[in-house]
Amino acid sequence: MASKQFVANPAVLLEIYQRAALLKANDERARKVILSGQIAMVYYSYRGQEIIPSVMGQVLRDDDKLCTIYRGIHDMLGKGFPLRELWAELAGRTTGSCKGKGGPMHLTYPPKGIMVTTGIVGSSAPIANGLAWAAQLDKSDRVSVCTFGDGASNIGAVHEALNLAAVWKLPTIFVCQNNLFAEHTTFEKMTAGGNIAGRAEGYGIPGVRVDGNDPEAMYSAFAEAVARARAGEGPTLLECMTFRFHGHTFGDDDSYMPKGQKAEAIEADPVPRLRARLLADGIASEDQLAAIEADIEKQIDDAIEYALASPWPERDSLRFDVFAQEIAA
Ligand SMILES: Cc1ncc(C[n+]2csc(CCOP(=O)(O)OP(=O)(O)O)c2C)c(N)n1
C-alpha cells in the first residue's frame, strides 16, 4: 500500500532525526539515572526502536490520540511529552504529569493527545478504539493510534479491537512495533503465520509490514495510514520491524537474544545511521547536528534537576486523583 505520495523530504528527515536523537539520549540517561540510584523505577528500554515514534510524532497532530504500553516512553516523547513533567512523573513527584501517582507505567499527558500508558499487554488497542469512536461521533478528523508489541499481537483484545475498528471504520491506526521478542520469548516461538501484517486481510483492512528503522519507508506507510483514517476510510494495521537492544526490563538476563543477531542490530543502529545519512546528503552539517545534540542533553539535565528538586506527594493526597469523581452520562 505504501504510496509515493508521502515523501519524507530533507526538512522532514532532519526533524525526524531531532526527535530520534532526543529519544536515544533520554533512554541512555534513564539507564544511567537508575544505576546512579537517583531515581528508582521499573524501566523498559526502547533503545533501537526510535525511528517509529519519531516518524509518528512528525506526522500526528496534537489533537490526535495515542495509547501506548509500558515500553512507550519513546512514543510519548516523540509526540511531544514535555521533559520536565515526564521526569518528575518518573521520579514520583507532585510536578509530574500525574502528580507522581502514575509513574513510568502509567504516563499520561492529554494536552498533547498522549492518553495512556498501560501495563496490560494488548489493552492499548481497545482504548484507542474508544478514542477513535469519540472522534467519529464528534465528526472530527482526528485519528487514534495504539502501539503494542509483537507479543501483544497474539492477545484477544487486539483481535477484537481490529475487528470492531474494521466493522465501524474507526480512525484507529494499529502500530505493532515488532522488536522480535516478547519478554523472554522469540517471535518465531510464539507467532504463527510468520508475520502480523498479513492478519489484516482477515479483517478486510490494509496490513503493511514496513522496516520501522527506515525513516522514509516508515514515513510513507504511516502517513498513508493516517490519511486513510482522516478521510473516514478506516483502520490500518502496520507491522513495523525493529529490534530492541536491551533485555525486556532494565537489568534482566537477555540470554534468550541470539548474540550474533543482537550485535548485527546494534551495528545497524538506526539513529546514527540517519545522522550519517543527513551528513552524506548535505541535509545538515556536523556543527548543526552537534548543536542539536548538545541542546538535547541540556534539556534532559534541566528536566532531571527539576524533577529531583520537586516535592513528593503528601501521604494524605494518595486517595485523590485515582478514580474519576464524575462519569459523563
Ligand atoms: C494481559 C497480560 N499478559 C501478560 C503480561 C506479562 N507481560 C508483560 S510484558 C510481556 C511481553 C509483551 O511483549 P511484546 O508485546 O512483544 O512487547 P515488547 O515488550 O517486546 O515491547 C508480557 C507477557 C501482561 N503484562 N499483561
CSV table of C-alpha atoms and ligand atoms in Angstrom, one decimal:
chain,number,residue,atom,x,y,z
A,1,MET,CA,0.0,0.0,0.0
A,2,ALA,CA,2.9,2.4,0.7
A,3,SER,CA,2.4,5.3,-1.7
A,4,LYS,CA,5.0,7.6,-3.3
A,5,GLN,CA,2.7,10.5,-2.4
A,6,PHE,CA,4.0,10.6,1.1
A,7,VAL,CA,7.7,11.6,0.9
A,8,ALA,CA,9.9,12.4,3.8
A,9,ASN,CA,11.7,15.4,2.3
A,10,PRO,CA,15.0,16.7,3.7
A,11,ALA,CA,13.5,19.1,6.2
A,12,VAL,CA,11.2,16.3,7.5
A,13,LEU,CA,14.1,13.9,7.8
A,14,LEU,CA,16.0,16.4,9.8
A,15,GLU,CA,13.0,16.8,12.2
A,16,ILE,CA,12.7,13.1,12.5
A,17,TYR,CA,16.4,13.0,13.4
A,18,GLN,CA,15.9,15.7,16.1
A,19,ARG,CA,13.2,13.5,17.7
A,20,ALA,CA,15.2,10.3,17.4
A,21,ALA,CA,18.3,11.9,18.9
A,22,LEU,CA,16.1,13.1,21.9
A,23,LEU,CA,14.7,9.6,22.4
A,24,LYS,CA,18.1,8.0,22.2
A,25,ALA,CA,19.7,10.4,24.7
A,26,ASN,CA,16.7,10.1,27.0
A,27,ASP,CA,16.9,6.3,27.1
A,28,GLU,CA,20.7,6.4,27.7
A,29,ARG,CA,20.1,8.9,30.6
A,30,ALA,CA,17.3,6.9,32.1
A,31,ARG,CA,19.6,3.8,32.4
A,32,LYS,CA,22.3,6.0,33.9
A,33,VAL,CA,20.0,7.6,36.4
A,34,ILE,CA,18.7,4.2,37.6
A,35,LEU,CA,22.3,2.9,38.0
A,36,SER,CA,23.2,6.1,40.0
A,37,GLY,CA,20.4,5.4,42.4
A,38,GLN,CA,18.9,8.9,42.0
A,39,ILE,CA,15.6,7.5,40.8
A,40,ALA,CA,14.2,4.0,41.4
A,41,MET,CA,11.8,2.9,38.7
A,42,VAL,CA,10.8,0.0,36.6
A,43,TYR,CA,12.2,0.7,33.2
A,44,TYR,CA,11.8,-0.9,29.8
A,45,SER,CA,14.4,0.3,27.4
A,46,TYR,CA,13.2,1.2,23.9
A,47,ARG,CA,16.8,1.7,22.6
A,48,GLY,CA,16.9,0.7,18.9
A,49,GLN,CA,13.2,1.5,18.3
A,50,GLU,CA,13.5,5.3,18.0
A,51,ILE,CA,12.6,5.8,14.3
A,52,ILE,CA,9.0,4.5,14.6
A,53,PRO,CA,7.8,7.1,17.2
A,54,SER,CA,9.9,9.9,15.7
A,55,VAL,CA,8.0,9.4,12.5
A,56,MET,CA,4.7,9.1,14.3
A,57,GLY,CA,5.3,12.3,16.2
A,58,GLN,CA,6.3,14.1,13.0
A,59,VAL,CA,3.0,13.1,11.2
A,60,LEU,CA,0.5,13.3,14.0
A,61,ARG,CA,-1.3,16.5,15.3
A,62,ASP,CA,-1.5,17.5,18.9
A,63,ASP,CA,-5.2,16.6,18.9
A,64,ASP,CA,-4.6,13.1,17.6
A,65,LYS,CA,-4.7,10.5,20.4
A,66,LEU,CA,-2.0,8.0,21.4
A,67,CYS,CA,-2.2,4.9,23.6
A,68,THR,CA,1.0,3.1,24.4
A,69,ILE,CA,2.4,0.3,26.5
A,70,TYR,CA,5.0,0.1,29.3
A,71,ARG,CA,7.7,0.3,26.6
A,72,GLY,CA,6.2,3.6,25.4
A,73,ILE,CA,8.3,6.5,26.7
A,74,HIS,CA,9.8,6.8,23.2
A,75,ASP,CA,6.2,7.0,21.7
A,76,MET,CA,5.3,9.7,24.2
A,77,LEU,CA,8.4,11.8,23.8
A,78,GLY,CA,8.0,11.5,20.0
A,79,LYS,CA,4.6,13.1,20.3
A,80,GLY,CA,5.8,15.9,22.5
A,81,PHE,CA,5.5,14.9,26.2
A,82,PRO,CA,7.3,17.7,28.0
A,83,LEU,CA,10.6,16.6,29.5
A,84,ARG,CA,10.1,18.2,32.9
A,85,GLU,CA,6.7,16.7,33.5
A,86,LEU,CA,8.0,13.3,32.2
A,87,TRP,CA,11.0,13.2,34.5
A,88,ALA,CA,9.0,14.4,37.5
A,89,GLU,CA,6.5,11.7,36.9
A,90,LEU,CA,9.2,9.0,36.6
A,91,ALA,CA,10.6,10.3,39.9
A,92,GLY,CA,7.2,10.2,41.5
A,93,ARG,CA,7.0,13.9,42.3
A,94,THR,CA,3.9,16.2,42.5
A,95,THR,CA,5.1,18.2,39.5
A,96,GLY,CA,4.8,15.1,37.3
A,97,SER,CA,2.1,14.8,34.7
A,98,CYS,CA,0.0,12.5,37.0
A,99,LYS,CA,1.2,14.3,40.2
A,100,GLY,CA,3.6,11.4,40.7
A,101,LYS,CA,0.9,8.8,41.1
A,102,GLY,CA,1.2,7.2,37.7
A,103,GLY,CA,4.9,6.6,37.5
A,104,PRO,CA,6.7,5.1,34.5
A,105,MET,CA,3.9,2.5,33.8
A,106,HIS,CA,1.0,5.0,33.6
A,107,LEU,CA,2.4,8.1,31.8
A,108,THR,CA,-0.3,10.4,30.5
A,109,TYR,CA,-0.3,13.9,29.0
A,110,PRO,CA,-3.7,14.7,27.4
A,111,PRO,CA,-2.8,18.3,26.2
A,112,LYS,CA,-0.7,16.6,23.5
A,113,GLY,CA,-3.1,13.7,22.9
A,114,ILE,CA,-1.0,11.3,25.0
A,115,MET,CA,-3.8,9.5,26.7
A,116,VAL,CA,-2.5,6.4,28.4
A,117,THR,CA,0.4,4.0,29.1
A,118,THR,CA,-0.8,0.6,30.1
A,119,GLY,CA,1.0,-2.4,31.6
A,120,ILE,CA,-1.8,-4.8,30.4
A,121,VAL,CA,-0.5,-6.3,27.3
A,122,GLY,CA,-2.8,-5.6,24.3
A,123,SER,CA,-5.1,-3.2,26.1
A,124,SER,CA,-3.9,-0.1,24.2
A,125,ALA,CA,-5.9,-1.3,21.2
A,126,PRO,CA,-9.5,-1.2,22.6
A,127,ILE,CA,-8.8,2.0,24.4
A,128,ALA,CA,-7.5,3.6,21.2
A,129,ASN,CA,-10.8,2.4,19.5
A,130,GLY,CA,-12.8,4.2,22.2
A,131,LEU,CA,-10.9,7.4,21.4
A,132,ALA,CA,-11.4,6.8,17.7
A,133,TRP,CA,-15.1,6.3,18.2
A,134,ALA,CA,-15.3,9.5,20.1
A,135,ALA,CA,-13.6,11.3,17.1
A,136,GLN,CA,-16.1,9.7,14.8
A,137,LEU,CA,-19.1,10.8,16.9
A,138,ASP,CA,-17.6,14.3,17.1
A,139,LYS,CA,-17.3,14.3,13.3
A,140,SER,CA,-13.7,15.2,13.8
A,141,ASP,CA,-10.9,14.1,11.5
A,142,ARG,CA,-8.5,13.4,14.4
A,143,VAL,CA,-7.1,9.9,14.5
A,144,SER,CA,-6.2,7.5,17.2
A,145,VAL,CA,-3.0,5.4,17.4
A,146,CYS,CA,-2.2,2.4,19.5
A,147,THR,CA,1.2,1.0,19.8
A,148,PHE,CA,1.9,-2.5,21.0
A,149,GLY,CA,4.5,-5.3,20.7
A,150,ASP,CA,4.6,-8.5,18.6
A,151,GLY,CA,3.7,-10.5,21.7
A,152,ALA,CA,0.6,-8.3,22.2
A,153,SER,CA,-0.5,-9.1,18.6
A,154,ASN,CA,-1.5,-12.6,19.9
A,155,ILE,CA,-3.7,-11.2,22.6
A,156,GLY,CA,-7.5,-11.5,22.2
A,157,ALA,CA,-8.2,-7.8,22.9
A,158,VAL,CA,-6.0,-6.8,19.9
A,159,HIS,CA,-8.1,-9.0,17.6
A,160,GLU,CA,-11.4,-7.8,19.0
A,161,ALA,CA,-10.2,-4.2,18.5
A,162,LEU,CA,-9.1,-4.9,14.9
A,163,ASN,CA,-12.5,-6.4,14.1
A,164,LEU,CA,-14.5,-3.6,15.7
A,165,ALA,CA,-12.4,-0.9,14.1
A,166,ALA,CA,-12.8,-2.6,10.7
A,167,VAL,CA,-16.6,-3.0,11.0
A,168,TRP,CA,-17.1,0.5,12.3
A,169,LYS,CA,-14.4,2.1,10.0
A,170,LEU,CA,-12.9,3.7,13.1
A,171,PRO,CA,-9.9,6.0,12.5
A,172,THR,CA,-7.6,3.8,14.5
A,173,ILE,CA,-4.0,3.1,13.4
A,174,PHE,CA,-2.7,-0.2,14.9
A,175,VAL,CA,1.1,0.2,15.2
A,176,CYS,CA,2.8,-3.1,16.1
A,177,GLN,CA,6.4,-2.5,16.9
A,178,ASN,CA,7.8,-5.9,16.1
A,179,ASN,CA,11.1,-6.0,18.0
A,180,LEU,CA,11.3,-9.8,17.6
A,181,PHE,CA,11.0,-10.5,21.3
A,182,ALA,CA,8.2,-10.7,23.9
A,183,GLU,CA,9.5,-10.6,27.4
A,184,HIS,CA,11.9,-13.7,27.1
A,185,THR,CA,10.3,-15.4,24.1
A,186,THR,CA,11.4,-15.1,20.4
A,187,PHE,CA,8.9,-14.1,17.7
A,188,GLU,CA,9.2,-17.4,15.9
A,189,LYS,CA,8.4,-19.4,19.1
A,190,MET,CA,5.1,-17.6,19.7
A,191,THR,CA,3.6,-16.3,16.5
A,192,ALA,CA,2.0,-18.4,13.8
A,193,GLY,CA,2.0,-17.3,10.2
A,194,GLY,CA,5.3,-15.6,10.1
A,195,ASN,CA,4.0,-12.1,10.1
A,196,ILE,CA,1.5,-9.9,11.8
A,197,ALA,CA,0.6,-7.5,8.9
A,198,GLY,CA,-0.9,-10.5,7.0
A,199,ARG,CA,-3.6,-10.9,9.6
A,200,ALA,CA,-5.2,-7.6,8.4
A,201,GLU,CA,-6.6,-9.5,5.4
A,202,GLY,CA,-8.9,-11.4,7.7
A,203,TYR,CA,-10.4,-8.1,8.8
A,204,GLY,CA,-10.6,-6.7,5.3
A,205,ILE,CA,-8.3,-3.8,6.2
A,206,PRO,CA,-4.8,-2.8,4.8
A,207,GLY,CA,-1.9,-4.5,6.6
A,208,VAL,CA,1.6,-3.3,5.9
A,209,ARG,CA,4.9,-4.7,7.0
A,210,VAL,CA,7.5,-2.0,7.0
A,211,ASP,CA,11.1,-1.5,8.0
A,212,GLY,CA,10.4,0.6,11.1
A,213,ASN,CA,14.1,1.6,11.3
A,214,ASP,CA,14.0,3.2,7.8
A,215,PRO,CA,12.6,6.7,8.2
A,216,GLU,CA,11.4,7.1,4.7
A,217,ALA,CA,9.6,3.7,4.4
A,218,MET,CA,8.1,4.3,7.9
A,219,TYR,CA,7.0,7.9,7.0
A,220,SER,CA,5.4,6.7,3.8
A,221,ALA,CA,3.5,3.9,5.4
A,222,PHE,CA,2.4,5.8,8.5
A,223,ALA,CA,1.4,9.0,6.7
A,224,GLU,CA,-0.8,6.9,4.3
A,225,ALA,CA,-2.5,5.1,7.2
A,226,VAL,CA,-3.2,8.5,8.9
A,227,ALA,CA,-4.5,9.9,5.6
A,228,ARG,CA,-6.9,7.0,5.2
A,229,ALA,CA,-8.1,7.3,8.8
A,230,ARG,CA,-8.6,11.1,8.5
A,231,ALA,CA,-10.6,10.5,5.3
A,232,GLY,CA,-13.0,8.2,7.1
A,233,GLU,CA,-11.7,5.1,5.3
A,234,GLY,CA,-11.0,3.2,8.5
A,235,PRO,CA,-8.1,1.5,10.2
A,236,THR,CA,-4.8,0.2,9.1
A,237,LEU,CA,-2.5,-2.4,10.7
A,238,LEU,CA,1.1,-1.6,10.5
A,239,GLU,CA,3.8,-4.1,11.5
A,240,CYS,CA,7.0,-2.0,12.0
A,241,MET,CA,10.1,-4.2,12.0
A,242,THR,CA,12.7,-3.2,14.6
A,243,PHE,CA,14.9,-4.6,17.3
A,244,ARG,CA,15.3,-3.7,21.0
A,245,PHE,CA,19.0,-3.5,22.0
A,246,HIS,CA,18.4,-4.5,25.7
A,247,GLY,CA,16.6,-7.1,27.7
A,248,HIS,CA,12.8,-6.9,28.4
A,249,THR,CA,13.2,-4.8,31.6
A,250,PHE,CA,16.2,-3.0,32.9
A,251,GLY,CA,18.6,-5.4,34.4
A,252,ASP,CA,17.1,-8.6,33.2
A,253,ASP,CA,19.0,-11.5,31.6
A,254,ASP,CA,19.0,-11.2,27.9
A,255,SER,CA,20.5,-14.6,27.1
A,256,TYR,CA,17.4,-15.5,25.0
A,257,MET,CA,18.5,-12.9,22.4
A,258,PRO,CA,20.9,-14.6,19.9
A,259,LYS,CA,24.2,-12.8,20.3
A,260,GLY,CA,25.0,-12.5,16.6
A,261,GLN,CA,21.6,-11.1,15.8
A,262,LYS,CA,21.8,-8.6,18.6
A,263,ALA,CA,25.3,-7.5,17.6
A,264,GLU,CA,24.2,-7.1,14.0
A,265,ALA,CA,21.2,-5.0,15.0
A,266,ILE,CA,23.4,-2.7,17.2
A,267,GLU,CA,25.8,-2.4,14.3
A,268,ALA,CA,22.9,-1.1,12.2
A,269,ASP,CA,21.7,1.3,14.9
A,270,PRO,CA,19.1,3.4,13.1
A,271,VAL,CA,19.8,6.7,14.9
A,272,PRO,CA,23.5,7.1,14.0
A,273,ARG,CA,22.5,5.7,10.6
A,274,LEU,CA,20.1,8.5,10.0
A,275,ARG,CA,22.7,11.0,11.3
A,276,ALA,CA,25.3,9.8,8.8
A,277,ARG,CA,22.7,10.0,6.0
A,278,LEU,CA,21.9,13.6,6.9
A,279,LEU,CA,25.6,14.5,6.7
A,280,ALA,CA,26.2,12.5,3.5
A,281,ASP,CA,23.3,14.1,1.7
A,282,GLY,CA,24.2,17.6,2.9
A,283,ILE,CA,20.9,18.0,4.7
A,284,ALA,CA,22.7,19.1,7.9
A,285,SER,CA,26.3,20.0,8.9
A,286,GLU,CA,28.3,18.3,11.7
A,287,ASP,CA,28.1,21.6,13.7
A,288,GLN,CA,24.3,21.8,13.3
A,289,LEU,CA,23.8,18.2,14.5
A,290,ALA,CA,26.3,18.6,17.4
A,291,ALA,CA,24.4,21.8,18.5
A,292,ILE,CA,21.0,19.9,18.3
A,293,GLU,CA,22.5,17.0,20.4
A,294,ALA,CA,24.1,19.4,23.0
A,295,ASP,CA,20.8,21.2,23.4
A,296,ILE,CA,19.0,17.9,24.0
A,297,GLU,CA,21.5,17.0,26.8
A,298,LYS,CA,20.9,20.4,28.4
A,299,GLN,CA,17.1,19.9,28.3
A,300,ILE,CA,17.4,16.5,29.9
A,301,ASP,CA,19.8,17.9,32.6
A,302,ASP,CA,17.2,20.6,33.3
A,303,ALA,CA,14.3,18.1,33.5
A,304,ILE,CA,16.1,15.8,35.9
A,305,GLU,CA,17.2,18.7,38.1
A,306,TYR,CA,13.6,20.0,38.1
A,307,ALA,CA,12.3,16.5,39.0
A,308,LEU,CA,14.7,15.9,41.8
A,309,ALA,CA,14.0,19.3,43.3
A,310,SER,CA,10.2,18.8,43.3
A,311,PRO,CA,8.3,17.6,46.3
A,312,TRP,CA,7.0,14.1,46.9
A,313,PRO,CA,3.2,13.7,47.2
A,314,GLU,CA,1.8,14.1,50.7
A,315,ARG,CA,0.6,10.8,52.2
A,316,ASP,CA,-2.9,12.3,52.6
A,317,SER,CA,-3.1,13.0,48.9
A,318,LEU,CA,-2.8,9.4,47.8
A,319,ARG,CA,-6.6,8.8,47.8
A,320,PHE,CA,-7.2,11.7,45.4
A,321,ASP,CA,-7.0,11.8,41.6
A,322,VAL,CA,-7.1,8.0,41.5
A,323,PHE,CA,-10.7,7.4,40.4
A,324,ALA,CA,-12.8,9.9,38.4
A,325,GLN,CA,-15.2,11.8,40.7
A,326,GLU,CA,-17.8,12.0,37.9
A,327,ILE,CA,-18.5,10.0,34.8
A,328,ALA,CA,-20.1,11.6,31.8
A,329,ALA,CA,-23.6,10.3,31.0
B,1,LIG,C1,-2.5,-9.4,29.7
B,1,LIG,C2,-1.1,-9.5,30.1
B,1,LIG,N1,-0.5,-10.7,29.9
B,1,LIG,C3,0.8,-10.9,30.3
B,1,LIG,C4,1.5,-9.8,30.8
B,1,LIG,C5,3.0,-10.1,31.2
B,1,LIG,N2,3.9,-9.4,30.2
B,1,LIG,C6,4.4,-8.2,30.4
B,1,LIG,S1,5.3,-7.7,29.1
B,1,LIG,C7,5.0,-9.1,28.2
B,1,LIG,C8,5.6,-9.3,26.9
B,1,LIG,C9,5.0,-8.4,25.8
B,1,LIG,O1,5.8,-8.4,24.7
B,1,LIG,P1,5.5,-7.5,23.4
B,1,LIG,O2,4.1,-7.3,23.2
B,1,LIG,O3,6.2,-8.2,22.2
B,1,LIG,O4,6.1,-6.1,23.7
B,1,LIG,P2,7.7,-5.7,24.0
B,1,LIG,O5,7.9,-5.8,25.4
B,1,LIG,O6,8.5,-6.6,23.1
B,1,LIG,O7,7.8,-4.3,23.5
B,1,LIG,C10,4.2,-10.0,29.0
B,1,LIG,C11,3.8,-11.3,28.5
B,1,LIG,C12,0.9,-8.6,31.0
B,1,LIG,N3,1.5,-7.5,31.4
B,1,LIG,N4,-0.4,-8.4,30.6
